Amino acid sequence: QVQLVDTGGGLVQAGDSLRLSCAASGGTFSSYVMGWFRQAPGKEREFVAAISRTGLTTSYEDSVKGRFTISRDNNKNTLYLQMNHLKPEDTAVYYCAADRRTDYRPTLYSTSRSYEYWGQGTQVTVSS
């Protein structure tokens, strides 16, 4: 199993950028499909982005496509989410997640139930 610690959130203005990091310890990082999810007040947790074990394939929710970039460094056991052109609608708690069991396919990587391990969450607030 792995332990995940996600950091990098903060309070920014619309149009600004943030980079979130997720540090993994334990297990073998390269064995895990990794994802980012977010949960806004009063809403369900939703898929943001996912990345395959090798980092060669990435996937995004439509509303963040072209603005957010997910990446990973398997040598540093770290997952990243670069967020550009932030909007107030992006305000949420962001969670990184890991799963070793799943194949990398849309019905699995975009579903929170597919992931075994979760970070504690980091708050992103975007003011207008």
CSV table of N, CA, C and O in Angstrom, one decimal:
chain,number,residue,atom,x,y,z
A,1,GLN,N,0.8,-1.2,0.0
A,1,GLN,CA,0.0,0.0,0.0
A,1,GLN,C,0.9,1.2,0.0
A,1,GLN,O,2.1,1.2,0.3
A,2,VAL,N,0.2,2.4,-0.3
A,2,VAL,CA,1.0,3.6,-0.3
A,2,VAL,C,0.2,4.7,0.5
A,2,VAL,O,-1.0,4.6,0.8
A,3,GLN,N,1.0,5.6,1.0
A,3,GLN,CA,0.5,6.8,1.7
A,3,GLN,C,0.6,8.0,0.8
A,3,GLN,O,1.7,8.2,0.2
A,4,LEU,N,-0.4,8.8,0.7
A,4,LEU,CA,-0.4,10.0,-0.2
A,4,LEU,C,-0.6,11.3,0.6
A,4,LEU,O,-1.5,11.3,1.4
A,5,VAL,N,0.2,12.3,0.2
A,5,VAL,CA,0.1,13.6,0.8
A,5,VAL,C,0.1,14.6,-0.3
A,5,VAL,O,1.0,14.8,-1.0
A,6,ASP,N,-1.1,15.3,-0.4
A,6,ASP,CA,-1.2,16.3,-1.5
A,6,ASP,C,-1.1,17.7,-0.9
A,6,ASP,O,-1.7,18.0,0.2
A,7,THR,N,-0.4,18.5,-1.6
A,7,THR,CA,-0.1,19.9,-1.2
A,7,THR,C,-0.2,20.8,-2.4
A,7,THR,O,-0.3,20.4,-3.5
A,8,GLY,N,-0.1,22.1,-2.1
A,8,GLY,CA,0.0,23.1,-3.1
A,8,GLY,C,-1.2,24.0,-3.3
A,8,GLY,O,-1.1,24.9,-4.1
A,9,GLY,N,-2.3,23.7,-2.6
A,9,GLY,CA,-3.4,24.5,-2.8
A,9,GLY,C,-3.2,25.9,-2.1
A,9,GLY,O,-2.2,26.2,-1.5
A,10,GLY,N,-4.2,26.8,-2.4
A,10,GLY,CA,-4.1,28.2,-1.9
A,10,GLY,C,-5.2,29.0,-2.4
A,10,GLY,O,-6.1,28.5,-3.1
A,11,LEU,N,-5.2,30.3,-2.1
A,11,LEU,CA,-6.1,31.3,-2.5
A,11,LEU,C,-5.5,32.1,-3.6
A,11,LEU,O,-4.5,32.7,-3.4
A,12,VAL,N,-6.1,32.1,-4.8
A,12,VAL,CA,-5.6,32.8,-6.0
A,12,VAL,C,-6.8,33.6,-6.6
A,12,VAL,O,-8.0,33.3,-6.4
A,13,GLN,N,-6.4,34.4,-7.6
A,13,GLN,CA,-7.4,35.2,-8.4
A,13,GLN,C,-7.7,34.4,-9.7
A,13,GLN,O,-6.8,33.7,-10.1
A,14,ALA,N,-8.8,34.7,-10.2
A,14,ALA,CA,-9.2,34.1,-11.5
A,14,ALA,C,-8.1,34.5,-12.5
A,14,ALA,O,-7.6,35.6,-12.6
A,15,GLY,N,-7.7,33.5,-13.3
A,15,GLY,CA,-6.7,33.6,-14.3
A,15,GLY,C,-5.3,33.2,-13.8
A,15,GLY,O,-4.4,33.1,-14.6
A,16,ASP,N,-5.1,33.0,-12.5
A,16,ASP,CA,-3.8,32.6,-12.0
A,16,ASP,C,-3.6,31.2,-12.1
A,16,ASP,O,-4.5,30.4,-12.6
A,17,SER,N,-2.4,30.7,-11.7
A,17,SER,CA,-2.0,29.3,-11.8
A,17,SER,C,-1.6,28.8,-10.5
A,17,SER,O,-1.2,29.5,-9.6
A,18,LEU,N,-1.8,27.5,-10.3
A,18,LEU,CA,-1.3,26.7,-9.2
A,18,LEU,C,-0.8,25.4,-9.6
A,18,LEU,O,-1.2,24.8,-10.6
A,19,ARG,N,0.2,24.8,-8.9
A,19,ARG,CA,0.6,23.5,-9.1
A,19,ARG,C,0.5,22.7,-7.8
A,19,ARG,O,1.1,23.0,-6.8
A,20,LEU,N,-0.3,21.6,-7.9
A,20,LEU,CA,-0.5,20.7,-6.8
A,20,LEU,C,0.5,19.6,-6.9
A,20,LEU,O,0.8,19.1,-8.0
A,21,SER,N,0.9,19.1,-5.8
A,21,SER,CA,1.8,17.9,-5.7
A,21,SER,C,1.2,16.8,-4.8
A,21,SER,O,0.5,17.1,-3.9
A,22,CYS,N,1.5,15.6,-5.1
A,22,CYS,CA,1.1,14.5,-4.4
A,22,CYS,C,2.3,13.6,-4.2
A,22,CYS,O,2.7,12.9,-5.1
A,23,ALA,N,2.8,13.5,-2.9
A,23,ALA,CA,4.0,12.7,-2.6
A,23,ALA,C,3.5,11.3,-2.1
A,23,ALA,O,2.7,11.3,-1.2
A,24,ALA,N,4.1,10.3,-2.7
A,24,ALA,CA,3.7,8.9,-2.4
A,24,ALA,C,4.8,8.3,-1.6
A,24,ALA,O,6.0,8.4,-2.0
A,25,SER,N,4.5,7.5,-0.6
A,25,SER,CA,5.5,6.7,0.1
A,25,SER,C,5.0,5.3,0.4
A,25,SER,O,3.8,5.1,0.6
A,26,GLY,N,5.9,4.3,0.3
A,26,GLY,CA,5.5,3.0,0.5
A,26,GLY,C,5.0,2.4,-0.9
A,26,GLY,O,4.7,3.2,-1.8
A,27,GLY,N,5.1,1.1,-1.0
A,27,GLY,CA,4.7,0.5,-2.3
A,27,GLY,C,5.6,0.8,-3.4
A,27,GLY,O,6.7,1.4,-3.2
A,28,THR,N,5.2,0.5,-4.6
A,28,THR,CA,5.9,0.9,-5.8
A,28,THR,C,5.1,1.9,-6.6
A,28,THR,O,4.1,1.5,-7.2
A,29,PHE,N,5.5,3.1,-6.6
A,29,PHE,CA,4.8,4.2,-7.2
A,29,PHE,C,4.4,3.9,-8.7
A,29,PHE,O,3.3,4.2,-9.1
A,30,SER,N,5.3,3.3,-9.4
A,30,SER,CA,5.1,3.1,-10.8
A,30,SER,C,4.0,2.0,-11.1
A,30,SER,O,3.6,1.8,-12.2
A,31,SER,N,3.6,1.3,-10.1
A,31,SER,CA,2.6,0.3,-10.2
A,31,SER,C,1.2,0.8,-10.1
A,31,SER,O,0.2,0.1,-10.4
A,32,TYR,N,1.0,2.1,-9.8
A,32,TYR,CA,-0.3,2.7,-9.6
A,32,TYR,C,-0.7,3.6,-10.7
A,32,TYR,O,0.0,4.5,-11.1
A,33,VAL,N,-1.9,3.4,-11.2
A,33,VAL,CA,-2.7,4.5,-11.9
A,33,VAL,C,-3.0,5.6,-10.9
A,33,VAL,O,-3.4,5.3,-9.8
A,34,MET,N,-2.7,6.8,-11.3
A,34,MET,CA,-2.9,8.0,-10.4
A,34,MET,C,-4.0,8.9,-11.0
A,34,MET,O,-4.1,9.0,-12.2
A,35,GLY,N,-4.7,9.5,-10.1
A,35,GLY,CA,-5.8,10.4,-10.5
A,35,GLY,C,-5.9,11.6,-9.6
A,35,GLY,O,-5.4,11.6,-8.4
A,36,TRP,N,-6.5,12.7,-10.1
A,36,TRP,CA,-7.0,13.8,-9.3
A,36,TRP,C,-8.5,13.9,-9.3
A,36,TRP,O,-9.1,13.8,-10.4
A,37,PHE,N,-9.1,14.1,-8.1
A,37,PHE,CA,-10.5,14.4,-8.0
A,37,PHE,C,-10.7,15.7,-7.2
A,37,PHE,O,-9.8,16.1,-6.5
A,38,ARG,N,-11.9,16.3,-7.3
A,38,ARG,CA,-12.1,17.5,-6.5
A,38,ARG,C,-13.6,17.4,-6.0
A,38,ARG,O,-14.4,16.8,-6.6
A,39,GLN,N,-13.8,18.1,-4.9
A,39,GLN,CA,-15.1,18.2,-4.3
A,39,GLN,C,-15.4,19.6,-3.9
A,39,GLN,O,-14.7,20.2,-3.0
A,40,ALA,N,-16.4,20.2,-4.5
A,40,ALA,CA,-16.8,21.6,-4.2
A,40,ALA,C,-17.9,21.5,-3.1
A,40,ALA,O,-18.6,20.5,-3.0
A,41,PRO,N,-18.1,22.6,-2.3
A,41,PRO,CA,-19.2,22.6,-1.3
A,41,PRO,C,-20.5,22.3,-1.9
A,41,PRO,O,-20.9,22.8,-2.9
A,42,GLY,N,-21.2,21.3,-1.3
A,42,GLY,CA,-22.5,20.9,-1.7
A,42,GLY,C,-22.6,20.0,-3.0
A,42,GLY,O,-23.7,19.8,-3.5
A,43,LYS,N,-21.4,19.6,-3.5
A,43,LYS,CA,-21.4,18.8,-4.6
A,43,LYS,C,-20.7,17.4,-4.4
A,43,LYS,O,-20.0,17.3,-3.4
A,44,GLU,N,-20.9,16.5,-5.3
A,44,GLU,CA,-20.3,15.2,-5.2
A,44,GLU,C,-18.8,15.3,-5.7
A,44,GLU,O,-18.4,16.2,-6.4
A,45,ARG,N,-18.0,14.4,-5.2
A,45,ARG,CA,-16.6,14.4,-5.7
A,45,ARG,C,-16.6,14.0,-7.2
A,45,ARG,O,-17.3,13.1,-7.6
A,46,GLU,N,-15.8,14.7,-8.0
A,46,GLU,CA,-15.8,14.5,-9.4
A,46,GLU,C,-14.4,14.3,-9.9
A,46,GLU,O,-13.4,14.8,-9.4
A,47,PHE,N,-14.3,13.6,-11.0
A,47,PHE,CA,-13.1,13.3,-11.7
A,47,PHE,C,-12.5,14.6,-12.3
A,47,PHE,O,-13.2,15.4,-12.9
A,48,VAL,N,-11.2,14.7,-12.2
A,48,VAL,CA,-10.5,15.9,-12.8
A,48,VAL,C,-9.5,15.4,-13.9
A,48,VAL,O,-9.6,15.8,-15.0
A,49,ALA,N,-8.6,14.5,-13.5
A,49,ALA,CA,-7.6,14.0,-14.4
A,49,ALA,C,-7.0,12.7,-14.0
A,49,ALA,O,-7.1,12.3,-12.8
A,50,ALA,N,-6.5,11.9,-14.9
A,50,ALA,CA,-5.8,10.6,-14.6
A,50,ALA,C,-4.6,10.4,-15.4
A,50,ALA,O,-4.5,11.0,-16.5
A,51,ILE,N,-3.7,9.6,-15.0
A,51,ILE,CA,-2.5,9.3,-15.7
A,51,ILE,C,-2.1,7.8,-15.6
A,51,ILE,O,-2.3,7.3,-14.5
A,52,SER,N,-1.7,7.3,-16.7
A,52,SER,CA,-1.3,5.8,-16.7
A,52,SER,C,-0.1,5.6,-15.9
A,52,SER,O,0.6,6.5,-15.4
A,53,ARG,N,0.2,4.3,-15.6
A,53,ARG,CA,1.4,4.0,-14.8
A,53,ARG,C,2.7,4.5,-15.3
A,53,ARG,O,3.6,4.9,-14.6
A,54,THR,N,2.9,4.5,-16.6
A,54,THR,CA,4.1,5.0,-17.3
A,54,THR,C,4.1,6.5,-17.5
A,54,THR,O,5.2,7.0,-17.7
A,55,GLY,N,2.9,7.1,-17.4
A,55,GLY,CA,2.8,8.5,-17.7
A,55,GLY,C,2.6,8.8,-19.1
A,55,GLY,O,2.6,10.0,-19.5
A,56,LEU,N,2.5,7.8,-20.0
A,56,LEU,CA,2.4,8.1,-21.4
A,56,LEU,C,1.0,8.5,-21.8
A,56,LEU,O,0.8,9.1,-22.9
A,57,THR,N,0.0,8.2,-21.0
A,57,THR,CA,-1.4,8.5,-21.3
A,57,THR,C,-2.0,9.3,-20.2
A,57,THR,O,-1.9,9.0,-19.0
A,58,THR,N,-2.7,10.4,-20.6
A,58,THR,CA,-3.4,11.2,-19.7
A,58,THR,C,-4.8,11.4,-20.1
A,58,THR,O,-5.1,11.4,-21.3
A,59,SER,N,-5.7,11.7,-19.2
A,59,SER,CA,-7.1,11.9,-19.4
A,59,SER,C,-7.6,13.1,-18.6
A,59,SER,O,-7.2,13.3,-17.4
A,60,TYR,N,-8.6,13.8,-19.1
A,60,TYR,CA,-9.1,15.0,-18.4
A,60,TYR,C,-10.6,15.1,-18.5
A,60,TYR,O,-11.2,14.7,-19.5
A,61,GLU,N,-11.2,15.7,-17.4
A,61,GLU,CA,-12.6,16.1,-17.5
A,61,GLU,C,-12.7,17.3,-18.4
A,61,GLU,O,-11.8,18.1,-18.5
A,62,ASP,N,-13.8,17.3,-19.1
A,62,ASP,CA,-14.0,18.3,-20.2
A,62,ASP,C,-13.8,19.8,-19.8
A,62,ASP,O,-13.2,20.6,-20.5
A,63,SER,N,-14.2,20.1,-18.6
A,63,SER,CA,-14.2,21.5,-18.1
A,63,SER,C,-12.7,22.0,-17.8
A,63,SER,O,-12.5,23.2,-17.8
A,64,VAL,N,-11.8,21.0,-17.7
A,64,VAL,CA,-10.4,21.4,-17.4
A,64,VAL,C,-9.5,21.2,-18.5
A,64,VAL,O,-8.3,21.6,-18.4
A,65,LYS,N,-10.0,20.5,-19.5
A,65,LYS,CA,-9.1,20.2,-20.7
A,65,LYS,C,-8.6,21.4,-21.3
A,65,LYS,O,-9.3,22.4,-21.6
A,66,GLY,N,-7.3,21.4,-21.5
A,66,GLY,CA,-6.6,22.6,-22.1
A,66,GLY,C,-6.1,23.6,-21.1
A,66,GLY,O,-5.3,24.4,-21.4
A,67,ARG,N,-6.5,23.4,-19.8
A,67,ARG,CA,-6.1,24.3,-18.8
A,67,ARG,C,-5.2,23.6,-17.7
A,67,ARG,O,-4.3,24.2,-17.2
A,68,PHE,N,-5.6,22.3,-17.5
A,68,PHE,CA,-4.9,21.6,-16.5
A,68,PHE,C,-4.0,20.5,-17.1
A,68,PHE,O,-4.3,20.0,-18.2
A,69,THR,N,-2.9,20.2,-16.5
A,69,THR,CA,-2.0,19.2,-17.0
A,69,THR,C,-1.6,18.3,-15.8
A,69,THR,O,-1.0,18.7,-14.8
A,70,ILE,N,-1.8,17.0,-16.0
A,70,ILE,CA,-1.4,16.0,-15.0
A,70,ILE,C,-0.1,15.4,-15.5
A,70,ILE,O,0.1,15.1,-16.6
A,71,SER,N,0.8,15.1,-14.5
A,71,SER,CA,2.1,14.5,-14.8
A,71,SER,C,2.6,13.7,-13.6
A,71,SER,O,2.1,13.9,-12.5
A,72,ARG,N,3.6,12.9,-13.8
A,72,ARG,CA,4.2,12.2,-12.7
A,72,ARG,C,5.7,12.0,-12.9
A,72,ARG,O,6.1,11.9,-14.1
A,73,ASP,N,6.4,11.9,-11.8
A,73,ASP,CA,7.8,11.6,-11.8
A,73,ASP,C,8.0,10.3,-11.0
A,73,ASP,O,8.0,10.4,-9.8
A,74,ASN,N,8.1,9.2,-11.7
A,74,ASN,CA,8.2,7.9,-11.0
A,74,ASN,C,9.5,7.8,-10.2
A,74,ASN,O,9.6,6.9,-9.3
A,75,ASN,N,10.5,8.5,-10.6
A,75,ASN,CA,11.8,8.5,-9.8
A,75,ASN,C,11.7,9.2,-8.5
A,75,ASN,O,12.3,8.9,-7.5
A,76,LYS,N,10.8,10.2,-8.4
A,76,LYS,CA,10.6,11.0,-7.2
A,76,LYS,C,9.3,10.6,-6.5
A,76,LYS,O,9.0,11.2,-5.4
A,77,ASN,N,8.6,9.6,-7.0
A,77,ASN,CA,7.3,9.1,-6.4
A,77,ASN,C,6.4,10.3,-6.2
A,77,ASN,O,5.8,10.4,-5.1
A,78,THR,N,6.2,11.1,-7.2
A,78,THR,CA,5.4,12.3,-7.0
A,78,THR,C,4.5,12.5,-8.2
A,78,THR,O,4.9,12.3,-9.4
A,79,LEU,N,3.2,12.9,-7.9
A,79,LEU,CA,2.2,13.2,-8.9
A,79,LEU,C,2.0,14.7,-8.9
A,79,LEU,O,2.0,15.3,-7.8
A,80,TYR,N,1.7,15.3,-10.0
A,80,TYR,CA,1.5,16.8,-10.1
A,80,TYR,C,0.2,17.1,-10.9
A,80,TYR,O,-0.2,16.3,-11.7
A,81,LEU,N,-0.3,18.2,-10.6
A,81,LEU,CA,-1.4,18.8,-11.4
A,81,LEU,C,-1.1,20.3,-11.6
A,81,LEU,O,-1.2,21.1,-10.6
A,82,GLN,N,-0.7,20.7,-12.8
A,82,GLN,CA,-0.5,22.0,-13.1
A,82,GLN,C,-1.9,22.6,-13.6
A,82,GLN,O,-2.5,22.2,-14.5
A,83,MET,N,-2.3,23.7,-12.9
A,83,MET,CA,-3.6,24.3,-13.1
A,83,MET,C,-3.4,25.7,-13.6
A,83,MET,O,-2.9,26.6,-12.8
A,84,ASN,N,-3.7,26.0,-14.8
A,84,ASN,CA,-3.6,27.4,-15.4
A,84,ASN,C,-5.0,28.0,-15.7
A,84,ASN,O,-5.9,27.2,-15.8
A,85,HIS,N,-5.0,29.3,-15.8
A,85,HIS,CA,-6.2,30.0,-16.2
A,85,HIS,C,-7.4,29.5,-15.2
A,85,HIS,O,-8.5,29.2,-15.7
A,86,LEU,N,-7.1,29.6,-14.0
A,86,LEU,CA,-8.1,29.1,-13.0
A,86,LEU,C,-9.3,30.0,-13.0
A,86,LEU,O,-9.3,31.2,-13.2
A,87,LYS,N,-10.5,29.3,-12.7
A,87,LYS,CA,-11.8,30.0,-12.7
A,87,LYS,C,-12.4,29.8,-11.3
A,87,LYS,O,-12.0,28.8,-10.6
A,88,PRO,N,-13.3,30.7,-10.9
A,88,PRO,CA,-14.0,30.4,-9.6
A,88,PRO,C,-14.7,29.1,-9.5
A,88,PRO,O,-14.7,28.5,-8.4
A,89,GLU,N,-15.1,28.5,-10.7
A,89,GLU,CA,-15.7,27.2,-10.7
A,89,GLU,C,-14.8,26.1,-10.3
A,89,GLU,O,-15.2,25.0,-10.0
A,90,ASP,N,-13.5,26.4,-10.3
A,90,ASP,CA,-12.5,25.4,-9.9
A,90,ASP,C,-12.3,25.3,-8.4
A,90,ASP,O,-11.6,24.4,-7.9
A,91,THR,N,-12.9,26.2,-7.7
A,91,THR,CA,-12.8,26.1,-6.2
A,91,THR,C,-13.3,24.8,-5.7
A,91,THR,O,-14.5,24.4,-5.9
A,92,ALA,N,-12.5,24.1,-4.9
A,92,ALA,CA,-12.8,22.8,-4.4
A,92,ALA,C,-11.7,22.3,-3.5
A,92,ALA,O,-10.6,22.9,-3.6
A,93,VAL,N,-11.9,21.2,-2.8
A,93,VAL,CA,-10.8,20.5,-2.2
A,93,VAL,C,-10.4,19.5,-3.3
A,93,VAL,O,-11.2,18.7,-3.8
A,94,TYR,N,-9.1,19.4,-3.5
A,94,TYR,CA,-8.5,18.5,-4.5
A,94,TYR,C,-7.8,17.4,-3.8
A,94,TYR,O,-7.1,17.5,-2.9
A,95,TYR,N,-8.1,16.1,-4.3
A,95,TYR,CA,-7.6,14.9,-3.8
A,95,TYR,C,-6.8,14.1,-4.8
A,95,TYR,O,-7.3,14.0,-5.9
A,96,CYS,N,-5.6,13.7,-4.5
A,96,CYS,CA,-5.0,12.7,-5.3
A,96,CYS,C,-5.3,11.3,-4.9
A,96,CYS,O,-5.7,11.0,-3.7
A,97,ALA,N,-5.3,10.4,-5.8
A,97,ALA,CA,-5.7,9.0,-5.6
A,97,ALA,C,-4.8,8.0,-6.4
A,97,ALA,O,-4.3,8.4,-7.4
A,98,ALA,N,-4.7,6.8,-5.8
A,98,ALA,CA,-3.9,5.8,-6.4
A,98,ALA,C,-4.6,4.4,-6.5
A,98,ALA,O,-5.4,4.1,-5.5
A,99,ASP,N,-4.4,3.7,-7.5
A,99,ASP,CA,-4.9,2.3,-7.6
A,99,ASP,C,-4.0,1.4,-8.4
A,99,ASP,O,-3.4,1.8,-9.4
A,100,ARG,N,-3.8,0.2,-7.8
A,100,ARG,CA,-2.8,-0.7,-8.4
A,100,ARG,C,-3.6,-1.8,-9.2
A,100,ARG,O,-3.0,-2.5,-10.0
A,101,ARG,N,-4.9,-2.0,-9.0
A,101,ARG,CA,-5.6,-3.1,-9.6
A,101,ARG,C,-6.1,-2.8,-11.0
A,101,ARG,O,-6.2,-3.8,-11.8
A,102,THR,N,-6.5,-1.6,-11.3
A,102,THR,CA,-7.3,-1.3,-12.4
A,102,THR,C,-6.5,-1.3,-13.7
A,102,THR,O,-5.3,-0.9,-13.7
A,103,ASP,N,-7.1,-1.6,-14.8
A,103,ASP,CA,-6.6,-1.3,-16.1
A,103,ASP,C,-6.9,0.1,-16.4
A,103,ASP,O,-7.9,0.7,-15.9
A,104,TYR,N,-6.1,0.7,-17.3
A,104,TYR,CA,-6.3,2.1,-17.6
A,104,TYR,C,-7.3,2.2,-18.7
A,104,TYR,O,-7.0,2.1,-19.9
A,105,ARG,N,-8.6,2.5,-18.4
A,105,ARG,CA,-9.6,2.7,-19.3
A,105,ARG,C,-10.6,3.7,-18.7
A,105,ARG,O,-10.7,3.9,-17.5
A,106,PRO,N,-11.3,4.5,-19.6
A,106,PRO,CA,-12.2,5.6,-19.1
A,106,PRO,C,-13.2,5.2,-18.0
A,106,PRO,O,-13.3,6.0,-17.0
A,107,THR,N,-13.8,4.1,-18.1
A,107,THR,CA,-14.8,3.7,-17.1
A,107,THR,C,-14.2,3.4,-15.8
A,107,THR,O,-15.0,3.5,-14.8
A,108,LEU,N,-12.9,3.2,-15.7
A,108,LEU,CA,-12.3,2.9,-14.4
A,108,LEU,C,-11.6,4.1,-13.9
A,108,LEU,O,-11.8,4.5,-12.7
A,109,TYR,N,-10.7,4.7,-14.6
A,109,TYR,CA,-9.9,5.8,-14.1
A,109,TYR,C,-10.7,7.1,-13.8
A,109,TYR,O,-10.2,7.9,-13.0
A,110,SER,N,-11.9,7.2,-14.3
A,110,SER,CA,-12.7,8.4,-14.0
A,110,SER,C,-13.7,8.2,-12.9
A,110,SER,O,-14.5,9.1,-12.6
A,111,THR,N,-13.6,7.0,-12.3
A,111,THR,CA,-14.6,6.6,-11.2
A,111,THR,C,-13.8,6.5,-9.9
A,111,THR,O,-12.9,5.8,-9.8
A,112,SER,N,-14.3,7.3,-8.9
A,112,SER,CA,-13.6,7.3,-7.6
A,112,SER,C,-13.5,5.9,-6.9
A,112,SER,O,-12.5,5.7,-6.3
A,113,ARG,N,-14.5,5.1,-7.2
A,113,ARG,CA,-14.5,3.8,-6.5
A,113,ARG,C,-13.4,2.9,-7.0
A,113,ARG,O,-13.1,1.9,-6.4
A,114,SER,N,-12.8,3.2,-8.1
A,114,SER,CA,-11.7,2.5,-8.7
A,114,SER,C,-10.4,2.6,-7.9
A,114,SER,O,-9.5,1.8,-8.0
A,115,TYR,N,-10.3,3.6,-7.1
A,115,TYR,CA,-9.0,4.0,-6.4
A,115,TYR,C,-9.0,3.5,-4.9
A,115,TYR,O,-10.0,3.7,-4.2
A,116,GLU,N,-8.0,2.9,-4.6
A,116,GLU,CA,-7.8,2.3,-3.2
A,116,GLU,C,-7.3,3.3,-2.2
A,116,GLU,O,-7.7,3.3,-1.0
A,117,TYR,N,-6.4,4.2,-2.6
A,117,TYR,CA,-5.7,5.1,-1.7
A,117,TYR,C,-5.9,6.5,-2.1
A,117,TYR,O,-5.9,6.9,-3.2
A,118,TRP,N,-6.1,7.4,-1.0
A,118,TRP,CA,-6.4,8.8,-1.2
A,118,TRP,C,-5.5,9.7,-0.3
A,118,TRP,O,-5.2,9.3,0.8
A,119,GLY,N,-5.2,10.9,-0.9
A,119,GLY,CA,-4.6,11.9,-0.1
A,119,GLY,C,-5.6,12.6,0.8
A,119,GLY,O,-6.8,12.3,0.7
A,120,GLN,N,-5.1,13.4,1.7
A,120,GLN,CA,-6.0,14.1,2.7
A,120,GLN,C,-6.8,15.3,2.1
A,120,GLN,O,-7.7,15.8,2.7
A,121,GLY,N,-6.4,15.7,0.9
A,121,GLY,CA,-7.0,16.9,0.2
A,121,GLY,C,-6.3,18.2,0.5
A,121,GLY,O,-5.7,18.4,1.5
A,122,THR,N,-6.3,19.1,-0.5
A,122,THR,CA,-5.8,20.4,-0.4
A,122,THR,C,-6.7,21.4,-1.0
A,122,THR,O,-7.3,21.2,-2.1
A,123,GLN,N,-7.0,22.5,-0.3
A,123,GLN,CA,-8.0,23.5,-0.7
A,123,GLN,C,-7.5,24.4,-1.8
A,123,GLN,O,-6.4,25.0,-1.6
A,124,VAL,N,-8.3,24.5,-2.8
A,124,VAL,CA,-8.0,25.5,-3.9
A,124,VAL,C,-9.2,26.5,-3.9
A,124,VAL,O,-10.3,26.0,-4.1
A,125,THR,N,-8.9,27.7,-3.7
A,125,THR,CA,-10.0,28.8,-3.8
A,125,THR,C,-9.6,29.8,-4.8
A,125,THR,O,-8.5,30.4,-4.7
A,126,VAL,N,-10.5,30.1,-5.7
A,126,VAL,CA,-10.3,31.0,-6.8
A,126,VAL,C,-11.3,32.1,-6.7
A,126,VAL,O,-12.5,31.9,-6.8
A,127,SER,N,-10.8,33.3,-6.5
A,127,SER,CA,-11.7,34.5,-6.4
A,127,SER,C,-11.9,35.1,-7.7
A,127,SER,O,-11.0,35.1,-8.6
A,128,SER,N,-13.1,35.8,-7.9
A,128,SER,CA,-13.4,36.4,-9.1
A,128,SER,C,-12.8,37.9,-9.2
A,128,SER,O,-12.4,38.4,-8.1
